[in-house]
Amino acid sequence: MAKITLSIIKADIGSIGGHIKPSQKLLQSVENYIKEKGKGLLIDYYVGHTGDDIAILSTHKRGTLDSKVHKLCWDAFVAGTKVAKAQGLYGAGQDLLKEGFTGNVKGMGPAVAELDIEERPAESFLMFAADKTEPGAYNLSLYLTFADPMHNAGLLLSPEIKKGFKFVIMDVAYTKADRFIELYTPENIYDIAVLLREPGRFVVESIWSRASKEQTASVSTTRLHNIAGKYVGKDDPVALIRTQKDFPATGEVLSPYTIGPYVAGFMRGSHIGPLMPVKKNSAISFFDGPPVVSCLGFSVKDGKLTEPADAFDHPYWDYVRHSVSRKAEEIRRQGFYGAAMLSMSELEYTGVVASLKELEKKFVIKKSK
Ligand code: F6R
Ligand code: MG
Ligand code: MG
């Protein structure tokens, strides 16, 4: 069995007409860079986009957080940023928050999800990429897939899956170091739910099979807001999930995406909108949204990838997209009001806070007689 690493590194380095999608030239420049400079380093790669973000999926033998693989992707984004600037694309280099590369891209802006695996004879995995949303956007679907038989029939039907899973959950509000907790299904499911209901603060980082001890899921946990100290775009997380046998079936991983849960993001990273499952290389549109998620299935042998199978390109998901559009329409009807916009601490632009500061001066306290 081959030991390999799957890495996704993803960044917004510029897009056409505001935040619609990267140009073909930009995508091509990133792909060409990986193709040329990745020789001898990577076994295989795939480059695609979800909304305004470009994701580089690669396979290699160098383990997670490898400085050479991370530098290759960072440099590909730096090279792409030059093309984005030359074309006048919007937000060129937006997610490259630090100058100079030091070790790995964690904490530098791009979203990262990686898995070290012992390749199974038939290794299948899913690559998720979300745009216009927050790091915890996968929390609900992961909970439902790994802990709820209403979505995962394997929890009842497969003795391996019934043994449960270990959830590693990160507190992304803690910026001094990685702060995380390990909880087990089925015995801790209510505590897991207590944390995951707060997707802006607690984010699933990884999930492990209790039967085989192997890792099934890896999710990016970046908070750009905390890295940059100011608004720089939403976090737009990526995830890798191995499926089948000791892990949930692909369809059990996809099942919760039928819900289109309301998540943070959308226009100016400051609203609530439903998470829409979209096809490969989809753009961003309505109200700089809605929040979207794409899912590509791959099989891999000795690190060589098949072409992607687009999991949300099916008539069933057209129906879901319609119902999610209806949810988007409903919440947009109330505009800036109440639950449609994020709370003060989560707002990504400073305008409201500045206005309130000014208004504070005009408040008076009524004297009682
Ligand atoms: C959200 C996002 C966009 C921008 C919006 C305004 O993640 O990127 O919704 O916030 O288009 O952009 P600026 O302030 O750059 O004009
Ligand atoms: Mg953008
Ligand atoms: Mg984005």
PDB file of N, CA and C in Angstrom, residues 291-358:
ATOM      1  N   PRO A 291     -23.558  31.970  -0.705  1.00  0.00           N
ATOM      2  CA  PRO A 291     -22.488  31.063  -0.310  1.00  0.00           C
ATOM      3  C   PRO A 291     -22.609  29.766  -1.114  1.00  0.00           C
ATOM      4  N   VAL A 292     -21.493  29.297  -1.641  1.00  0.00           N
ATOM      5  CA  VAL A 292     -21.526  28.095  -2.488  1.00  0.00           C
ATOM      6  C   VAL A 292     -20.533  27.052  -1.991  1.00  0.00           C
ATOM      7  N   VAL A 293     -20.828  25.799  -2.356  1.00  0.00           N
ATOM      8  CA  VAL A 293     -19.881  24.712  -2.071  1.00  0.00           C
ATOM      9  C   VAL A 293     -19.857  23.778  -3.273  1.00  0.00           C
ATOM     10  N   SER A 294     -18.643  23.408  -3.691  1.00  0.00           N
ATOM     11  CA  SER A 294     -18.495  22.436  -4.784  1.00  0.00           C
ATOM     12  C   SER A 294     -17.908  21.158  -4.206  1.00  0.00           C
ATOM     13  N   CYS A 295     -18.138  20.060  -4.899  1.00  0.00           N
ATOM     14  CA  CYS A 295     -17.600  18.778  -4.420  1.00  0.00           C
ATOM     15  C   CYS A 295     -17.172  17.928  -5.608  1.00  0.00           C
ATOM     16  N   LEU A 296     -15.893  17.598  -5.657  1.00  0.00           N
ATOM     17  CA  LEU A 296     -15.371  16.748  -6.725  1.00  0.00           C
ATOM     18  C   LEU A 296     -14.911  15.425  -6.132  1.00  0.00           C
ATOM     19  N   GLY A 297     -15.359  14.329  -6.752  1.00  0.00           N
ATOM     20  CA  GLY A 297     -14.901  13.006  -6.326  1.00  0.00           C
ATOM     21  C   GLY A 297     -13.692  12.590  -7.158  1.00  0.00           C
ATOM     22  N   PHE A 298     -12.735  11.925  -6.510  1.00  0.00           N
ATOM     23  CA  PHE A 298     -11.559  11.397  -7.221  1.00  0.00           C
ATOM     24  C   PHE A 298     -11.314   9.966  -6.774  1.00  0.00           C
ATOM     25  N   SER A 299     -10.726   9.186  -7.656  1.00  0.00           N
ATOM     26  CA  SER A 299     -10.073   7.953  -7.245  1.00  0.00           C
ATOM     27  C   SER A 299      -8.590   8.151  -7.471  1.00  0.00           C
ATOM     28  N   VAL A 300      -7.778   7.432  -6.669  1.00  0.00           N
ATOM     29  CA  VAL A 300      -6.341   7.655  -6.739  1.00  0.00           C
ATOM     30  C   VAL A 300      -5.622   6.317  -6.593  1.00  0.00           C
ATOM     31  N   LYS A 301      -4.616   6.110  -7.441  1.00  0.00           N
ATOM     32  CA  LYS A 301      -3.811   4.878  -7.387  1.00  0.00           C
ATOM     33  C   LYS A 301      -2.349   5.250  -7.450  1.00  0.00           C
ATOM     34  N   ASP A 302      -1.570   4.830  -6.456  1.00  0.00           N
ATOM     35  CA  ASP A 302      -0.154   5.214  -6.369  1.00  0.00           C
ATOM     36  C   ASP A 302       0.025   6.721  -6.557  1.00  0.00           C
ATOM     37  N   GLY A 303      -0.930   7.475  -6.067  1.00  0.00           N
ATOM     38  CA  GLY A 303      -0.843   8.933  -6.132  1.00  0.00           C
ATOM     39  C   GLY A 303      -1.356   9.532  -7.429  1.00  0.00           C
ATOM     40  N   LYS A 304      -1.668   8.701  -8.410  1.00  0.00           N
ATOM     41  CA  LYS A 304      -2.190   9.221  -9.692  1.00  0.00           C
ATOM     42  C   LYS A 304      -3.698   9.425  -9.584  1.00  0.00           C
ATOM     43  N   LEU A 305      -4.132  10.634  -9.923  1.00  0.00           N
ATOM     44  CA  LEU A 305      -5.561  10.964  -9.804  1.00  0.00           C
ATOM     45  C   LEU A 305      -6.315  10.624 -11.091  1.00  0.00           C
ATOM     46  N   THR A 306      -7.563  10.233 -10.930  1.00  0.00           N
ATOM     47  CA  THR A 306      -8.457  10.179 -12.090  1.00  0.00           C
ATOM     48  C   THR A 306      -8.895  11.605 -12.415  1.00  0.00           C
ATOM     49  N   GLU A 307      -9.673  11.764 -13.461  1.00  0.00           N
ATOM     50  CA  GLU A 307     -10.318  13.069 -13.674  1.00  0.00           C
ATOM     51  C   GLU A 307     -11.369  13.244 -12.570  1.00  0.00           C
ATOM     52  N   PRO A 308     -11.746  14.494 -12.241  1.00  0.00           N
ATOM     53  CA  PRO A 308     -12.748  14.676 -11.190  1.00  0.00           C
ATOM     54  C   PRO A 308     -14.142  14.264 -11.655  1.00  0.00           C
ATOM     55  N   ALA A 309     -14.901  13.691 -10.723  1.00  0.00           N
ATOM     56  CA  ALA A 309     -16.325  13.435 -10.979  1.00  0.00           C
ATOM     57  C   ALA A 309     -17.097  14.493 -10.203  1.00  0.00           C
ATOM     58  N   ASP A 310     -17.883  15.301 -10.897  1.00  0.00           N
ATOM     59  CA  ASP A 310     -18.554  16.446 -10.279  1.00  0.00           C
ATOM     60  C   ASP A 310     -19.795  15.980  -9.516  1.00  0.00           C
ATOM     61  N   ALA A 311     -19.680  15.936  -8.179  1.00  0.00           N
ATOM     62  CA  ALA A 311     -20.737  15.317  -7.363  1.00  0.00           C
ATOM     63  C   ALA A 311     -22.053  16.093  -7.394  1.00  0.00           C
ATOM     64  N   PHE A 312     -21.998  17.407  -7.587  1.00  0.00           N
ATOM     65  CA  PHE A 312     -23.241  18.195  -7.570  1.00  0.00           C
ATOM     66  C   PHE A 312     -23.754  18.486  -8.990  1.00  0.00           C
ATOM     67  N   ASP A 313     -23.210  17.783  -9.980  1.00  0.00           N
ATOM     68  CA  ASP A 313     -23.699  17.924 -11.359  1.00  0.00           C
ATOM     69  C   ASP A 313     -24.639  16.759 -11.652  1.00  0.00           C
ATOM     70  N   HIS A 314     -25.873  16.920 -11.191  1.00  0.00           N
ATOM     71  CA  HIS A 314     -26.871  15.853 -11.316  1.00  0.00           C
ATOM     72  C   HIS A 314     -28.244  16.512 -11.204  1.00  0.00           C
ATOM     73  N   PRO A 315     -29.265  15.999 -11.895  1.00  0.00           N
ATOM     74  CA  PRO A 315     -30.592  16.639 -11.842  1.00  0.00           C
ATOM     75  C   PRO A 315     -31.111  16.828 -10.414  1.00  0.00           C
ATOM     76  N   TYR A 316     -30.760  15.904  -9.509  1.00  0.00           N
ATOM     77  CA  TYR A 316     -31.236  16.055  -8.127  1.00  0.00           C
ATOM     78  C   TYR A 316     -30.799  17.397  -7.540  1.00  0.00           C
ATOM     79  N   TRP A 317     -29.545  17.759  -7.796  1.00  0.00           N
ATOM     80  CA  TRP A 317     -29.017  18.988  -7.193  1.00  0.00           C
ATOM     81  C   TRP A 317     -29.551  20.235  -7.878  1.00  0.00           C
ATOM     82  N   ASP A 318     -30.090  20.103  -9.111  1.00  0.00           N
ATOM     83  CA  ASP A 318     -30.784  21.252  -9.727  1.00  0.00           C
ATOM     84  C   ASP A 318     -32.001  21.604  -8.879  1.00  0.00           C
ATOM     85  N   TYR A 319     -32.700  20.564  -8.452  1.00  0.00           N
ATOM     86  CA  TYR A 319     -33.862  20.764  -7.579  1.00  0.00           C
ATOM     87  C   TYR A 319     -33.436  21.434  -6.261  1.00  0.00           C
ATOM     88  N   VAL A 320     -32.331  20.942  -5.684  1.00  0.00           N
ATOM     89  CA  VAL A 320     -31.835  21.533  -4.424  1.00  0.00           C
ATOM     90  C   VAL A 320     -31.447  22.999  -4.651  1.00  0.00           C
ATOM     91  N   ARG A 321     -30.781  23.267  -5.771  1.00  0.00           N
ATOM     92  CA  ARG A 321     -30.384  24.659  -6.054  1.00  0.00           C
ATOM     93  C   ARG A 321     -31.610  25.573  -6.133  1.00  0.00           C
ATOM     94  N   HIS A 322     -32.708  25.041  -6.683  1.00  0.00           N
ATOM     95  CA  HIS A 322     -33.936  25.841  -6.719  1.00  0.00           C
ATOM     96  C   HIS A 322     -34.448  26.122  -5.310  1.00  0.00           C
ATOM     97  N   SER A 323     -34.471  25.102  -4.469  1.00  0.00           N
ATOM     98  CA  SER A 323     -35.020  25.351  -3.129  1.00  0.00           C
ATOM     99  C   SER A 323     -34.076  26.225  -2.314  1.00  0.00           C
ATOM    100  N   VAL A 324     -32.763  26.091  -2.539  1.00  0.00           N
ATOM    101  CA  VAL A 324     -31.807  26.955  -1.827  1.00  0.00           C
ATOM    102  C   VAL A 324     -31.951  28.403  -2.322  1.00  0.00           C
ATOM    103  N   SER A 325     -32.218  28.577  -3.622  1.00  0.00           N
ATOM    104  CA  SER A 325     -32.450  29.935  -4.141  1.00  0.00           C
ATOM    105  C   SER A 325     -33.649  30.558  -3.442  1.00  0.00           C
ATOM    106  N   ARG A 326     -34.661  29.745  -3.207  1.00  0.00           N
ATOM    107  CA  ARG A 326     -35.855  30.255  -2.518  1.00  0.00           C
ATOM    108  C   ARG A 326     -35.477  30.704  -1.092  1.00  0.00           C
ATOM    109  N   LYS A 327     -34.627  29.915  -0.421  1.00  0.00           N
ATOM    110  CA  LYS A 327     -34.185  30.302   0.933  1.00  0.00           C
ATOM    111  C   LYS A 327     -33.387  31.614   0.880  1.00  0.00           C
ATOM    112  N   ALA A 328     -32.575  31.752  -0.174  1.00  0.00           N
ATOM    113  CA  ALA A 328     -31.787  32.987  -0.321  1.00  0.00           C
ATOM    114  C   ALA A 328     -32.735  34.169  -0.512  1.00  0.00           C
ATOM    115  N   GLU A 329     -33.718  33.973  -1.362  1.00  0.00           N
ATOM    116  CA  GLU A 329     -34.693  35.018  -1.661  1.00  0.00           C
ATOM    117  C   GLU A 329     -35.438  35.440  -0.384  1.00  0.00           C
ATOM    118  N   GLU A 330     -35.830  34.462   0.402  1.00  0.00           N
ATOM    119  CA  GLU A 330     -36.580  34.753   1.633  1.00  0.00           C
ATOM    120  C   GLU A 330     -35.766  35.631   2.584  1.00  0.00           C
ATOM    121  N   ILE A 331     -34.520  35.251   2.821  1.00  0.00           N
ATOM    122  CA  ILE A 331     -33.750  36.029   3.808  1.00  0.00           C
ATOM    123  C   ILE A 331     -33.348  37.386   3.237  1.00  0.00           C
ATOM    124  N   ARG A 332     -33.138  37.463   1.911  1.00  0.00           N
ATOM    125  CA  ARG A 332     -32.768  38.736   1.320  1.00  0.00           C
ATOM    126  C   ARG A 332     -33.916  39.748   1.366  1.00  0.00           C
ATOM    127  N   ARG A 333     -35.147  39.258   1.478  1.00  0.00           N
ATOM    128  CA  ARG A 333     -36.294  40.172   1.537  1.00  0.00           C
ATOM    129  C   ARG A 333     -36.203  41.099   2.743  1.00  0.00           C
ATOM    130  N   GLN A 334     -35.516  40.662   3.804  1.00  0.00           N
ATOM    131  CA  GLN A 334     -35.408  41.548   4.968  1.00  0.00           C
ATOM    132  C   GLN A 334     -34.085  42.315   5.001  1.00  0.00           C
ATOM    133  N   GLY A 335     -33.356  42.283   3.873  1.00  0.00           N
ATOM    134  CA  GLY A 335     -32.221  43.188   3.682  1.00  0.00           C
ATOM    135  C   GLY A 335     -31.199  43.208   4.794  1.00  0.00           C
ATOM    136  N   PHE A 336     -31.078  44.376   5.441  1.00  0.00           N
ATOM    137  CA  PHE A 336     -30.058  44.551   6.486  1.00  0.00           C
ATOM    138  C   PHE A 336     -30.578  44.141   7.859  1.00  0.00           C
ATOM    139  N   TYR A 337     -31.849  43.750   7.932  1.00  0.00           N
ATOM    140  CA  TYR A 337     -32.533  43.711   9.216  1.00  0.00           C
ATOM    141  C   TYR A 337     -32.333  42.403   9.990  1.00  0.00           C
ATOM    142  N   GLY A 338     -32.061  42.553  11.286  1.00  0.00           N
ATOM    143  CA  GLY A 338     -32.031  41.413  12.207  1.00  0.00           C
ATOM    144  C   GLY A 338     -31.145  40.279  11.721  1.00  0.00           C
ATOM    145  N   ALA A 339     -31.715  39.074  11.659  1.00  0.00           N
ATOM    146  CA  ALA A 339     -30.932  37.858  11.393  1.00  0.00           C
ATOM    147  C   ALA A 339     -30.316  37.827   9.995  1.00  0.00           C
ATOM    148  N   ALA A 340     -30.723  38.736   9.104  1.00  0.00           N
ATOM    149  CA  ALA A 340     -30.170  38.715   7.739  1.00  0.00           C
ATOM    150  C   ALA A 340     -28.730  39.199   7.702  1.00  0.00           C
ATOM    151  N   MET A 341     -28.351  40.040   8.673  1.00  0.00           N
ATOM    152  CA  MET A 341     -26.979  40.566   8.716  1.00  0.00           C
ATOM    153  C   MET A 341     -26.288  40.034   9.969  1.00  0.00           C
ATOM    154  N   LEU A 342     -24.972  39.924   9.920  1.00  0.00           N
ATOM    155  CA  LEU A 342     -24.242  39.350  11.053  1.00  0.00           C
ATOM    156  C   LEU A 342     -24.229  40.293  12.247  1.00  0.00           C
ATOM    157  N   SER A 343     -23.932  39.714  13.412  1.00  0.00           N
ATOM    158  CA  SER A 343     -23.853  40.520  14.630  1.00  0.00           C
ATOM    159  C   SER A 343     -22.624  41.426  14.546  1.00  0.00           C
ATOM    160  N   MET A 344     -22.598  42.415  15.432  1.00  0.00           N
ATOM    161  CA  MET A 344     -21.529  43.421  15.431  1.00  0.00           C
ATOM    162  C   MET A 344     -20.132  42.810  15.412  1.00  0.00           C
ATOM    163  N   SER A 345     -19.903  41.775  16.225  1.00  0.00           N
ATOM    164  CA  SER A 345     -18.553  41.230  16.348  1.00  0.00           C
ATOM    165  C   SER A 345     -18.125  40.492  15.082  1.00  0.00           C
ATOM    166  N   GLU A 346     -19.081  40.056  14.282  1.00  0.00           N
ATOM    167  CA  GLU A 346     -18.759  39.286  13.085  1.00  0.00           C
ATOM    168  C   GLU A 346     -18.764  40.129  11.812  1.00  0.00           C
ATOM    169  N   LEU A 347     -19.241  41.373  11.908  1.00  0.00           N
ATOM    170  CA  LEU A 347     -19.291  42.210  10.709  1.00  0.00           C
ATOM    171  C   LEU A 347     -17.895  42.406  10.151  1.00  0.00           C
ATOM    172  N   GLU A 348     -17.761  42.287   8.830  1.00  0.00           N
ATOM    173  CA  GLU A 348     -16.429  42.329   8.243  1.00  0.00           C
ATOM    174  C   GLU A 348     -16.043  43.721   7.751  1.00  0.00           C
ATOM    175  N   TYR A 349     -16.945  44.655   7.802  1.00  0.00           N
ATOM    176  CA  TYR A 349     -16.598  46.044   7.454  1.00  0.00           C
ATOM    177  C   TYR A 349     -16.854  46.892   8.692  1.00  0.00           C
ATOM    178  N   THR A 350     -16.154  48.009   8.822  1.00  0.00           N
ATOM    179  CA  THR A 350     -16.186  48.763  10.068  1.00  0.00           C
ATOM    180  C   THR A 350     -17.262  49.857  10.089  1.00  0.00           C
ATOM    181  N   GLY A 351     -18.001  50.023   8.981  1.00  0.00           N
ATOM    182  CA  GLY A 351     -18.949  51.124   8.854  1.00  0.00           C
ATOM    183  C   GLY A 351     -19.983  51.214   9.963  1.00  0.00           C
ATOM    184  N   VAL A 352     -20.599  50.081  10.297  1.00  0.00           N
ATOM    185  CA  VAL A 352     -21.649  50.085  11.318  1.00  0.00           C
ATOM    186  C   VAL A 352     -21.073  50.477  12.674  1.00  0.00           C
ATOM    187  N   VAL A 353     -19.910  49.907  12.984  1.00  0.00           N
ATOM    188  CA  VAL A 353     -19.279  50.178  14.278  1.00  0.00           C
ATOM    189  C   VAL A 353     -18.906  51.670  14.372  1.00  0.00           C
ATOM    190  N   ALA A 354     -18.388  52.218  13.283  1.00  0.00           N
ATOM    191  CA  ALA A 354     -18.010  53.635  13.261  1.00  0.00           C
ATOM    192  C   ALA A 354     -19.237  54.526  13.448  1.00  0.00           C
ATOM    193  N   SER A 355     -20.332  54.176  12.764  1.00  0.00           N
ATOM    194  CA  SER A 355     -21.562  54.967  12.902  1.00  0.00           C
ATOM    195  C   SER A 355     -22.069  54.938  14.334  1.00  0.00           C
ATOM    196  N   LEU A 356     -22.013  53.742  14.926  1.00  0.00           N
ATOM    197  CA  LEU A 356     -22.500  53.617  16.296  1.00  0.00           C
ATOM    198  C   LEU A 356     -21.690  54.463  17.261  1.00  0.00           C
ATOM    199  N   LYS A 357     -20.394  54.509  17.036  1.00  0.00           N
ATOM    200  CA  LYS A 357     -19.494  55.300  17.877  1.00  0.00           C
ATOM    201  C   LYS A 357     -19.898  56.775  17.835  1.00  0.00           C
ATOM    202  N   GLU A 358     -20.222  57.245  16.640  1.00  0.00           N
ATOM    203  CA  GLU A 358     -20.674  58.626  16.480  1.00  0.00           C
ATOM    204  C   GLU A 358     -22.003  58.848  17.189  1.00  0.00           C
TER     205      GLU A 358
END
